[in-house]
mmCIF file of C-alpha atoms and ligand atoms in Angstrom:
data_model
loop_
_atom_site.group_PDB
_atom_site.id
_atom_site.type_symbol
_atom_site.label_atom_id
_atom_site.label_comp_id
_atom_site.label_asym_id
_atom_site.label_seq_id
_atom_site.Cartn_x
_atom_site.Cartn_y
_atom_site.Cartn_z
ATOM 1 C CA MET A 214 -13.194 -7.194 6.459
ATOM 2 C CA GLU A 215 -14.011 -3.934 7.751
ATOM 3 C CA SER A 216 -10.412 -3.234 7.857
ATOM 4 C CA THR A 217 -9.731 -3.294 3.909
ATOM 5 C CA LEU A 218 -13.290 -0.970 3.550
ATOM 6 C CA SER A 219 -11.810 2.671 2.688
ATOM 7 C CA PRO A 220 -12.586 5.082 4.132
ATOM 8 C CA GLU A 221 -16.597 5.659 2.704
ATOM 9 C CA LEU A 222 -17.137 2.403 3.078
ATOM 10 C CA THR A 223 -16.662 2.152 6.620
ATOM 11 C CA GLU A 224 -19.222 5.522 7.251
ATOM 12 C CA HIS A 225 -20.874 3.300 5.466
ATOM 13 C CA LEU A 226 -20.436 0.230 7.093
ATOM 14 C CA GLU A 227 -20.921 3.014 10.951
ATOM 15 C CA ALA A 228 -24.204 3.929 9.943
ATOM 16 C CA ALA A 229 -25.418 1.055 9.412
ATOM 17 C CA ARG A 230 -24.181 -0.490 12.823
ATOM 18 C CA ALA A 231 -25.898 2.567 14.851
ATOM 19 C CA ARG A 232 -29.305 1.774 13.136
ATOM 20 C CA ALA A 233 -29.548 -2.050 13.571
ATOM 21 C CA SER A 234 -28.353 -0.790 17.056
ATOM 22 C CA ALA A 235 -31.234 0.869 18.012
ATOM 23 C CA ALA A 236 -33.466 -1.691 15.895
ATOM 24 C CA THR A 237 -36.363 -2.646 18.060
ATOM 25 C CA SER A 238 -38.127 -5.395 15.587
ATOM 26 C CA ASN A 239 -37.438 -7.608 12.266
ATOM 27 C CA GLU A 240 -39.028 -5.102 11.038
ATOM 28 C CA ASP A 241 -36.303 -1.836 11.624
ATOM 29 C CA LEU A 242 -33.674 -5.343 10.182
ATOM 30 C CA ARG A 243 -35.437 -5.788 7.649
ATOM 31 C CA ALA A 244 -35.569 -1.274 6.338
ATOM 32 C CA ILE A 245 -31.809 -1.486 7.201
ATOM 33 C CA ASP A 246 -31.332 -4.441 4.504
ATOM 34 C CA ARG A 247 -33.372 -2.340 2.014
ATOM 35 C CA ASP A 248 -31.545 0.948 2.367
ATOM 36 C CA TYR A 249 -28.401 -0.838 1.850
ATOM 37 C CA ALA A 250 -28.098 -3.957 -0.285
ATOM 38 C CA GLY A 251 -32.124 -2.677 -1.975
ATOM 39 C CA LYS A 252 -32.651 -1.622 -4.776
ATOM 40 C CA GLY A 253 -31.765 2.063 -5.316
ATOM 41 C CA GLY A 254 -29.686 1.017 -1.688
ATOM 42 C CA VAL A 255 -26.411 2.451 -0.856
ATOM 43 C CA VAL A 256 -24.597 -0.441 -2.794
ATOM 44 C CA ALA A 257 -26.802 -0.276 -5.715
ATOM 45 C CA GLY A 258 -25.773 3.693 -5.910
ATOM 46 C CA LEU A 259 -21.765 2.422 -5.657
ATOM 47 C CA LEU A 260 -22.422 -0.427 -8.105
ATOM 48 C CA ALA A 261 -23.820 2.105 -10.407
ATOM 49 C CA ALA A 262 -21.483 4.589 -10.530
ATOM 50 C CA ILE A 263 -18.462 2.349 -11.353
ATOM 51 C CA PRO A 264 -18.355 3.190 -14.797
ATOM 52 C CA THR A 265 -17.868 6.266 -13.878
ATOM 53 C CA LEU A 266 -14.614 5.450 -12.309
ATOM 54 C CA PRO A 267 -10.921 5.710 -13.862
ATOM 55 C CA PRO A 268 -10.733 1.735 -15.546
ATOM 56 C CA GLU A 269 -8.107 0.881 -13.039
ATOM 57 C CA GLU A 270 -9.799 2.326 -10.044
ATOM 58 C CA ARG A 271 -13.261 -0.260 -10.974
ATOM 59 C CA ARG A 272 -11.854 -3.451 -9.112
ATOM 60 C CA ASP A 273 -11.527 -2.296 -6.285
ATOM 61 C CA ALA A 274 -14.580 -0.622 -6.414
ATOM 62 C CA GLY A 275 -16.767 -3.470 -6.940
ATOM 63 C CA GLN A 276 -14.738 -5.634 -4.719
ATOM 64 C CA GLY A 277 -15.311 -2.625 -1.973
ATOM 65 C CA ALA A 278 -19.082 -3.129 -2.333
ATOM 66 C CA ASN A 279 -19.343 -6.268 -2.592
ATOM 67 C CA ARG A 280 -17.829 -6.176 1.029
ATOM 68 C CA LEU A 281 -19.971 -4.263 1.959
ATOM 69 C CA LYS A 282 -22.682 -5.662 1.590
ATOM 70 C CA GLN A 283 -21.657 -8.876 3.336
ATOM 71 C CA ALA A 284 -19.913 -6.896 6.162
ATOM 72 C CA ILE A 285 -24.466 -5.502 6.512
ATOM 73 C CA ALA A 286 -25.825 -8.465 6.335
ATOM 74 C CA ALA A 287 -23.449 -10.278 8.702
ATOM 75 C CA LEU A 288 -24.235 -6.758 11.370
ATOM 76 C CA LEU A 289 -28.059 -7.719 10.526
ATOM 77 C CA ASP A 290 -27.718 -11.175 11.438
ATOM 78 C CA GLU A 291 -26.336 -10.719 14.476
ATOM 79 C CA ARG A 292 -28.517 -7.913 15.549
ATOM 80 C CA ARG A 293 -31.714 -10.677 14.596
ATOM 81 C CA ALA A 294 -29.918 -13.157 16.826
ATOM 82 C CA GLU A 295 -29.569 -10.826 19.336
ATOM 83 C CA LEU A 296 -33.326 -9.457 19.174
ATOM 84 C CA GLU A 297 -35.048 -12.564 19.286
ATOM 85 C CA ALA A 298 -32.558 -13.794 23.249
ATOM 86 C CA ASP A 299 -34.213 -10.803 24.284
ATOM 87 C CA ALA A 300 -37.876 -11.861 22.688
ATOM 88 C CA ILE A 301 -37.403 -15.368 24.125
ATOM 89 C CA ALA A 302 -35.563 -13.971 28.149
ATOM 90 C CA GLU A 303 -38.836 -11.706 27.883
ATOM 91 C CA ALA A 304 -41.748 -14.451 27.133
ATOM 92 C CA ARG A 305 -40.078 -16.409 29.854
ATOM 93 C CA THR A 306 -40.233 -13.247 32.583
ATOM 94 C CA GLY A 307 -43.567 -12.825 30.772
ATOM 95 C CA LYS A 308 -42.606 -9.192 29.498
ATOM 96 C CA GLY A 309 -42.672 -8.722 25.658
ATOM 97 C CA PHE A 310 -43.760 -10.917 22.193
ATOM 98 C CA ASP A 311 -42.883 -10.298 19.478
ATOM 99 C CA PRO A 312 -45.054 -11.473 16.651
ATOM 100 C CA SER A 313 -42.429 -10.584 13.799
ATOM 101 C CA LEU A 314 -40.458 -13.477 15.572
ATOM 102 C CA SER A 315 -39.647 -16.214 13.255
ATOM 103 C CA ILE A 316 -39.622 -19.635 14.957
ATOM 104 C CA PRO A 317 -38.144 -22.235 14.372
ATOM 105 C CA ALA A 318 -39.858 -25.112 12.351
ATOM 106 C CA PRO A 319 -41.438 -28.343 14.345
ATOM 107 C CA ALA A 320 -40.002 -31.367 13.660
ATOM 108 C CA ARG A 321 -42.465 -33.406 11.229
ATOM 109 C CA GLY A 322 -43.215 -37.318 11.624
ATOM 110 C CA SER A 323 -43.206 -39.749 10.113
ATOM 111 C CA LEU A 324 -44.952 -43.546 9.228
ATOM 112 C CA HIS A 325 -43.933 -46.457 11.616
ATOM 113 C CA PRO A 326 -42.357 -48.446 9.126
ATOM 114 C CA VAL A 327 -45.283 -50.944 10.129
ATOM 115 C CA THR A 328 -48.074 -48.460 9.131
ATOM 116 C CA SER A 329 -45.912 -48.176 5.625
ATOM 117 C CA VAL A 330 -46.163 -51.285 4.760
ATOM 118 C CA THR A 331 -49.436 -52.219 6.120
ATOM 119 C CA ARG A 332 -50.535 -49.585 3.781
ATOM 120 C CA GLU A 333 -48.787 -51.064 1.200
ATOM 121 C CA LEU A 334 -49.971 -54.156 1.812
ATOM 122 C CA GLU A 335 -53.669 -53.488 1.962
ATOM 123 C CA ASP A 336 -53.242 -51.417 -1.295
ATOM 124 C CA ILE A 337 -52.371 -54.916 -3.241
ATOM 125 C CA PHE A 338 -55.590 -56.834 -1.998
ATOM 126 C CA THR A 339 -57.574 -54.453 -2.876
ATOM 127 C CA SER A 340 -56.339 -53.894 -5.945
ATOM 128 C CA MET A 341 -56.853 -57.780 -5.755
ATOM 129 C CA GLY A 342 -60.291 -58.073 -4.926
ATOM 130 C CA TYR A 343 -60.278 -58.428 -1.092
ATOM 131 C CA LYS A 344 -61.448 -56.434 1.332
ATOM 132 C CA VAL A 345 -60.365 -54.899 4.796
ATOM 133 C CA LEU A 346 -60.916 -56.212 8.590
ATOM 134 C CA ASP A 347 -60.653 -55.200 11.662
ATOM 135 C CA GLY A 348 -61.199 -57.482 14.959
ATOM 136 C CA PRO A 349 -60.680 -57.204 18.771
ATOM 137 C CA GLU A 350 -57.256 -57.296 20.304
ATOM 138 C CA VAL A 351 -58.932 -58.702 23.209
ATOM 139 C CA GLU A 352 -60.561 -62.032 21.891
ATOM 140 C CA LEU A 353 -62.652 -64.781 23.268
ATOM 141 C CA ASP A 354 -61.204 -68.191 23.437
ATOM 142 C CA SER A 355 -64.151 -69.117 21.405
ATOM 143 C CA TYR A 356 -63.035 -67.519 18.678
ATOM 144 C CA ASN A 357 -59.623 -67.276 19.021
ATOM 145 C CA PHE A 358 -59.305 -71.574 19.501
ATOM 146 C CA GLU A 359 -62.197 -73.144 20.263
ATOM 147 C CA ARG A 360 -64.160 -72.619 16.126
ATOM 148 C CA LEU A 361 -60.438 -72.872 14.527
ATOM 149 C CA ASN A 362 -60.608 -76.226 15.257
ATOM 150 C CA ILE A 363 -58.442 -76.117 18.467
ATOM 151 C CA PRO A 364 -59.962 -77.215 22.021
ATOM 152 C CA ALA A 365 -58.755 -77.180 25.103
ATOM 153 C CA ASP A 366 -57.227 -80.657 25.298
ATOM 154 C CA HIS A 367 -54.905 -79.677 21.368
ATOM 155 C CA PRO A 368 -52.059 -79.903 21.727
ATOM 156 C CA ALA A 369 -51.291 -77.338 19.680
ATOM 157 C CA ARG A 370 -52.297 -74.948 21.889
ATOM 158 C CA ASP A 371 -49.256 -74.979 23.710
ATOM 159 C CA MET A 372 -47.522 -73.514 20.279
ATOM 160 C CA HIS A 373 -49.424 -69.413 21.087
ATOM 161 C CA ASP A 374 -47.849 -68.412 24.436
ATOM 162 C CA THR A 375 -51.076 -66.938 25.582
ATOM 163 C CA PHE A 376 -51.657 -63.968 27.202
ATOM 164 C CA TRP A 377 -55.039 -64.762 29.491
ATOM 165 C CA CYS A 378 -56.877 -61.813 31.005
ATOM 166 C CA GLU A 379 -58.534 -62.297 34.248
ATOM 167 C CA VAL A 380 -62.326 -61.997 34.036
ATOM 168 C CA THR A 381 -63.586 -60.014 37.606
ATOM 169 C CA GLY A 382 -66.635 -59.798 38.192
ATOM 170 C CA ALA A 383 -68.371 -61.623 36.163
ATOM 171 C CA GLU A 384 -69.553 -65.636 37.181
ATOM 172 C CA ARG A 385 -67.004 -67.996 36.304
ATOM 173 C CA ASP A 386 -68.078 -68.704 32.928
ATOM 174 C CA SER A 387 -65.734 -70.939 30.477
ATOM 175 C CA ARG A 388 -67.599 -69.745 27.253
ATOM 176 C CA MET A 389 -66.447 -65.856 28.809
ATOM 177 C CA ASP A 390 -62.593 -66.522 29.138
ATOM 178 C CA LEU A 391 -60.644 -63.412 27.873
ATOM 179 C CA LEU A 392 -56.859 -63.177 25.613
ATOM 180 C CA LEU A 393 -54.854 -61.531 24.073
ATOM 181 C CA ARG A 394 -55.057 -62.670 20.458
ATOM 182 C CA THR A 395 -52.340 -65.436 19.784
ATOM 183 C CA HIS A 396 -53.450 -65.033 15.528
ATOM 184 C CA THR A 397 -55.227 -62.563 14.093
ATOM 185 C CA SER A 398 -57.006 -65.782 12.407
ATOM 186 C CA CYS A 399 -59.655 -65.857 14.834
ATOM 187 C CA VAL A 400 -61.169 -62.490 12.184
ATOM 188 C CA GLN A 401 -61.945 -65.467 9.407
ATOM 189 C CA VAL A 402 -63.689 -66.172 12.520
ATOM 190 C CA ARG A 403 -65.465 -63.484 12.400
ATOM 191 C CA ALA A 404 -65.457 -62.642 8.477
ATOM 192 C CA MET A 405 -67.556 -66.190 7.768
ATOM 193 C CA GLU A 406 -69.883 -64.915 10.728
ATOM 194 C CA GLU A 407 -70.430 -61.725 9.143
ATOM 195 C CA LEU A 408 -69.913 -62.297 4.947
ATOM 196 C CA ALA A 409 -71.848 -64.546 3.133
ATOM 197 C CA PRO A 410 -69.616 -66.521 0.401
ATOM 198 C CA PRO A 411 -68.071 -65.481 -1.630
ATOM 199 C CA PHE A 412 -65.560 -63.344 -0.336
ATOM 200 C CA ARG A 413 -61.670 -62.536 0.214
ATOM 201 C CA VAL A 414 -60.855 -60.359 2.979
ATOM 202 C CA VAL A 415 -57.060 -59.708 4.629
ATOM 203 C CA VAL A 416 -56.739 -58.634 8.430
ATOM 204 C CA PRO A 417 -53.986 -56.633 9.841
ATOM 205 C CA GLY A 418 -53.455 -56.234 12.879
ATOM 206 C CA ARG A 419 -51.672 -57.071 16.062
ATOM 207 C CA VAL A 420 -51.312 -60.245 18.223
ATOM 208 C CA PHE A 421 -49.595 -61.265 21.144
ATOM 209 C CA ARG A 422 -47.790 -63.959 22.252
ATOM 210 C CA GLN A 423 -45.775 -64.905 26.139
ATOM 211 C CA GLU A 424 -42.614 -64.690 24.151
ATOM 212 C CA SER A 425 -39.202 -64.601 26.218
ATOM 213 C CA VAL A 426 -38.045 -61.312 23.681
ATOM 214 C CA ASP A 427 -35.115 -61.933 21.682
ATOM 215 C CA ALA A 428 -34.263 -60.361 18.993
ATOM 216 C CA SER A 429 -35.906 -62.607 17.061
ATOM 217 C CA HIS A 430 -38.514 -62.958 19.277
ATOM 218 C CA GLU A 431 -41.308 -60.182 21.021
ATOM 219 C CA HIS A 432 -44.624 -60.166 22.658
ATOM 220 C CA THR A 433 -45.946 -58.156 20.258
ATOM 221 C CA PHE A 434 -45.987 -58.467 16.414
ATOM 222 C CA HIS A 435 -48.228 -57.801 13.560
ATOM 223 C CA GLN A 436 -50.104 -59.997 11.069
ATOM 224 C CA MET A 437 -52.092 -60.117 7.849
ATOM 225 C CA GLU A 438 -54.526 -62.783 7.801
ATOM 226 C CA GLY A 439 -55.932 -63.787 4.620
ATOM 227 C CA LEU A 440 -59.253 -65.429 3.685
ATOM 228 C CA VAL A 441 -60.791 -66.561 0.942
ATOM 229 C CA VAL A 442 -64.048 -68.955 0.378
ATOM 230 C CA ALA A 443 -65.533 -68.834 -2.573
ATOM 231 C CA GLU A 444 -66.848 -72.788 -4.643
ATOM 232 C CA GLY A 445 -64.081 -74.413 -6.248
ATOM 233 C CA LEU A 446 -61.219 -73.337 -4.573
ATOM 234 C CA THR A 447 -57.805 -75.036 -4.662
ATOM 235 C CA VAL A 448 -54.301 -75.084 -3.992
ATOM 236 C CA GLY A 449 -53.689 -73.789 -7.204
ATOM 237 C CA HIS A 450 -55.936 -70.389 -6.410
ATOM 238 C CA LEU A 451 -53.478 -69.761 -2.946
ATOM 239 C CA ILE A 452 -50.858 -70.548 -4.717
ATOM 240 C CA GLY A 453 -51.938 -68.081 -8.507
ATOM 241 C CA ALA A 454 -53.068 -65.428 -5.210
ATOM 242 C CA MET A 455 -49.404 -65.346 -2.729
ATOM 243 C CA LYS A 456 -48.191 -66.155 -7.039
ATOM 244 C CA THR A 457 -49.977 -62.032 -7.058
ATOM 245 C CA PHE A 458 -48.965 -60.351 -5.013
ATOM 246 C CA LEU A 459 -45.216 -60.887 -4.196
ATOM 247 C CA ARG A 460 -45.120 -60.077 -8.174
ATOM 248 C CA GLU A 461 -46.884 -56.830 -6.595
ATOM 249 C CA VAL A 462 -44.704 -56.534 -3.383
ATOM 250 C CA PHE A 463 -41.253 -57.424 -5.582
ATOM 251 C CA ARG A 464 -42.607 -55.780 -9.264
ATOM 252 C CA ARG A 465 -40.864 -59.335 -10.942
ATOM 253 C CA GLU A 466 -41.866 -62.305 -10.852
ATOM 254 C CA ILE A 467 -41.138 -64.450 -7.222
ATOM 255 C CA GLU A 468 -40.602 -68.419 -7.347
ATOM 256 C CA VAL A 469 -42.071 -70.142 -5.008
ATOM 257 C CA ARG A 470 -42.710 -73.371 -2.747
ATOM 258 C CA LEU A 471 -44.901 -75.537 -0.439
ATOM 259 C CA ARG A 472 -43.711 -76.985 2.351
ATOM 260 C CA PRO A 473 -46.634 -79.924 3.976
ATOM 261 C CA GLY A 474 -47.227 -77.521 7.763
ATOM 262 C CA TYR A 475 -49.406 -78.473 10.221
ATOM 263 C CA PHE A 476 -51.924 -76.071 11.732
ATOM 264 C CA PRO A 477 -55.072 -77.559 12.899
ATOM 265 C CA PHE A 478 -57.300 -74.851 11.230
ATOM 266 C CA VAL A 479 -55.924 -76.031 7.736
ATOM 267 C CA GLU A 480 -56.261 -79.283 6.173
ATOM 268 C CA PRO A 481 -53.720 -79.442 3.787
ATOM 269 C CA GLY A 482 -51.937 -77.012 5.844
ATOM 270 C CA PHE A 483 -48.707 -75.611 3.948
ATOM 271 C CA GLU A 484 -44.908 -73.769 5.486
ATOM 272 C CA LEU A 485 -44.882 -71.636 1.502
ATOM 273 C CA ASP A 486 -41.918 -70.536 0.809
ATOM 274 C CA ALA A 487 -40.275 -67.627 -1.231
ATOM 275 C CA ARG A 488 -37.431 -67.327 -3.714
ATOM 276 C CA CYS A 489 -34.952 -64.493 -1.906
ATOM 277 C CA PRO A 490 -35.673 -61.937 -3.222
ATOM 278 C CA PHE A 491 -32.692 -60.311 -1.691
ATOM 279 C CA CYS A 492 -29.961 -62.486 -2.883
ATOM 280 C CA PRO A 493 -27.744 -61.019 -5.829
ATOM 281 C CA LYS A 494 -28.616 -63.604 -7.858
ATOM 282 C CA PRO A 495 -31.475 -66.300 -8.177
ATOM 283 C CA GLY A 496 -30.423 -68.702 -6.081
ATOM 284 C CA ALA A 497 -27.404 -67.469 -5.341
ATOM 285 C CA GLY A 498 -27.811 -67.353 -1.413
ATOM 286 C CA CYS A 499 -27.385 -64.363 0.608
ATOM 287 C CA LYS A 500 -27.260 -62.771 4.544
ATOM 288 C CA VAL A 501 -30.934 -62.091 4.591
ATOM 289 C CA CYS A 502 -32.226 -65.584 3.628
ATOM 290 C CA LYS A 503 -29.064 -67.498 5.683
ATOM 291 C CA HIS A 504 -27.497 -68.634 2.447
ATOM 292 C CA THR A 505 -30.509 -70.800 1.793
ATOM 293 C CA SER A 506 -31.966 -68.860 -1.339
ATOM 294 C CA TRP A 507 -35.347 -69.282 0.420
ATOM 295 C CA VAL A 508 -37.116 -67.085 2.455
ATOM 296 C CA GLU A 509 -40.331 -68.498 4.754
ATOM 297 C CA LEU A 510 -42.847 -66.469 3.764
ATOM 298 C CA CYS A 511 -47.194 -68.113 6.098
ATOM 299 C CA PRO A 512 -48.268 -70.930 7.391
ATOM 300 C CA CYS A 513 -51.254 -71.686 4.843
ATOM 301 C CA GLY A 514 -53.735 -73.768 3.588
ATOM 302 C CA MET A 515 -56.920 -74.854 2.739
ATOM 303 C CA VAL A 516 -59.352 -74.681 5.839
ATOM 304 C CA HIS A 517 -60.836 -77.095 7.097
ATOM 305 C CA PRO A 518 -63.821 -77.862 6.989
ATOM 306 C CA ALA A 519 -64.509 -78.282 10.057
ATOM 307 C CA VAL A 520 -64.161 -75.130 10.191
ATOM 308 C CA LEU A 521 -65.881 -73.569 7.871
ATOM 309 C CA ALA A 522 -69.369 -76.277 9.602
ATOM 310 C CA LYS A 523 -68.656 -74.344 13.080
ATOM 311 C CA SER A 524 -69.035 -70.503 10.996
ATOM 312 C CA GLY A 525 -73.121 -72.083 10.022
ATOM 313 C CA ILE A 526 -70.835 -72.232 6.032
ATOM 314 C CA ASP A 527 -72.023 -75.314 3.452
ATOM 315 C CA ASN A 528 -68.951 -77.482 3.735
ATOM 316 C CA GLU A 529 -69.839 -79.731 1.129
ATOM 317 C CA LYS A 530 -70.181 -76.075 -1.456
ATOM 318 C CA TYR A 531 -67.358 -74.035 -0.267
ATOM 319 C CA THR A 532 -63.627 -73.877 0.561
ATOM 320 C CA GLY A 533 -61.746 -72.571 1.252
ATOM 321 C CA PHE A 534 -57.837 -70.680 1.875
ATOM 322 C CA ALA A 535 -56.415 -69.121 4.091
ATOM 323 C CA PHE A 536 -52.729 -67.441 4.827
ATOM 324 C CA GLY A 537 -50.784 -65.709 7.459
ATOM 325 C CA LEU A 538 -48.774 -63.020 6.533
ATOM 326 C CA GLY A 539 -45.895 -62.324 9.348
ATOM 327 C CA LEU A 540 -46.219 -58.798 8.059
ATOM 328 C CA SER A 541 -43.520 -57.763 11.452
ATOM 329 C CA ARG A 542 -41.468 -60.077 9.179
ATOM 330 C CA LEU A 543 -42.083 -58.754 6.419
ATOM 331 C CA VAL A 544 -40.822 -55.727 7.395
ATOM 332 C CA MET A 545 -37.500 -56.781 8.872
ATOM 333 C CA LEU A 546 -37.045 -58.169 5.110
ATOM 334 C CA ARG A 547 -38.222 -54.955 3.128
ATOM 335 C CA TYR A 548 -35.882 -52.343 5.342
ATOM 336 C CA GLN A 549 -33.301 -55.232 6.516
ATOM 337 C CA ILE A 550 -33.825 -55.054 10.559
ATOM 338 C CA ASP A 551 -32.370 -57.777 12.398
ATOM 339 C CA ASP A 552 -33.816 -57.213 15.159
ATOM 340 C CA ILE A 553 -37.695 -57.370 15.940
ATOM 341 C CA ARG A 554 -37.058 -55.792 19.273
ATOM 342 C CA HIS A 555 -36.549 -51.729 17.518
ATOM 343 C CA LEU A 556 -40.279 -52.209 15.586
ATOM 344 C CA MET A 557 -41.766 -52.125 19.331
ATOM 345 C CA GLY A 558 -38.927 -50.451 20.989
ATOM 346 C CA GLY A 559 -40.314 -46.620 20.162
ATOM 347 C CA ASP A 560 -36.989 -45.481 20.356
ATOM 348 C CA GLN A 561 -36.795 -41.966 18.088
ATOM 349 C CA ARG A 562 -33.334 -42.449 16.449
ATOM 350 C CA PHE A 563 -34.473 -45.616 15.243
ATOM 351 C CA LEU A 564 -38.134 -44.087 13.986
ATOM 352 C CA SER A 565 -36.882 -40.690 12.372
ATOM 353 C CA GLN A 566 -34.621 -43.066 9.961
ATOM 354 C CA PHE A 567 -38.434 -43.755 8.541
HETATM 355 ZN ZN1 ZN B 90 -30.524 -64.008 -0.199
#
């Protein structure tokens, strides 16, 4: 580029180069930039002189001035990089420090997909009048099983491969049996203890199962429990709540269906399926719903009267419904993630996509 400059412009360029070589800070470089490319600088002067030139020289003069400007910008960039490299080298040896040097912007993180979906669902349920509750991840046997109508010899315990905690130092006492909660349902019991009906709560949280890990099973995953206790609640209210929730999530009406399901703490118990929201046409079937056009959404049901009674709620007066949303599953559905292990895997390449 420089070879195409006229002798006069080359002289300007060499002068600028000499000053840049002598520069020791970004401030020096900015001064050179001002003197050549700034208002009233050398390039501006050259451009201003063009109208005084014979017409046949004007085009070359204009192009030459622009080339000079580019050449100076390039040499200033080059010198700036040199100065930065020098400063880094000096900083490593502990000598010299130029606070005016620019530094690369720090990489910013983003919310984990489970966190974003949890917050979104919390907003939806809050707008429906629900309270968001929290509970301990290390839980007592009585809250996780006993008071949810799952006594020690109940076969339903086999469905939950439980991580038990070893309690040392304490006297052996079955009331002190600790475990990592296998579902968020234990917070139902805590809610019934603490709140007087009528109430509506949701409980997002981590749960743990001793599973063989594969693409659809993890030892640690997320659920969101819901519990509503009031006078005169029926299965119709449960379906209404689920349909409202789905309408908020997908911004349109979603058909649901109930299949019988067995969970000791609800009676009757159901599996709630939703019409697959990802099918190209309703009922068409797609990869997400495995071509059935339905996706399993959550186990749910009317709270078993015995569960209400165990927490001191008058089961003659009050009824309740409960549902257990698979949060991890919803996140996978939402973002079309096909392997649950990504969620807790901590792989930056996965997480940085959100
Ligand atoms: Zn589908």
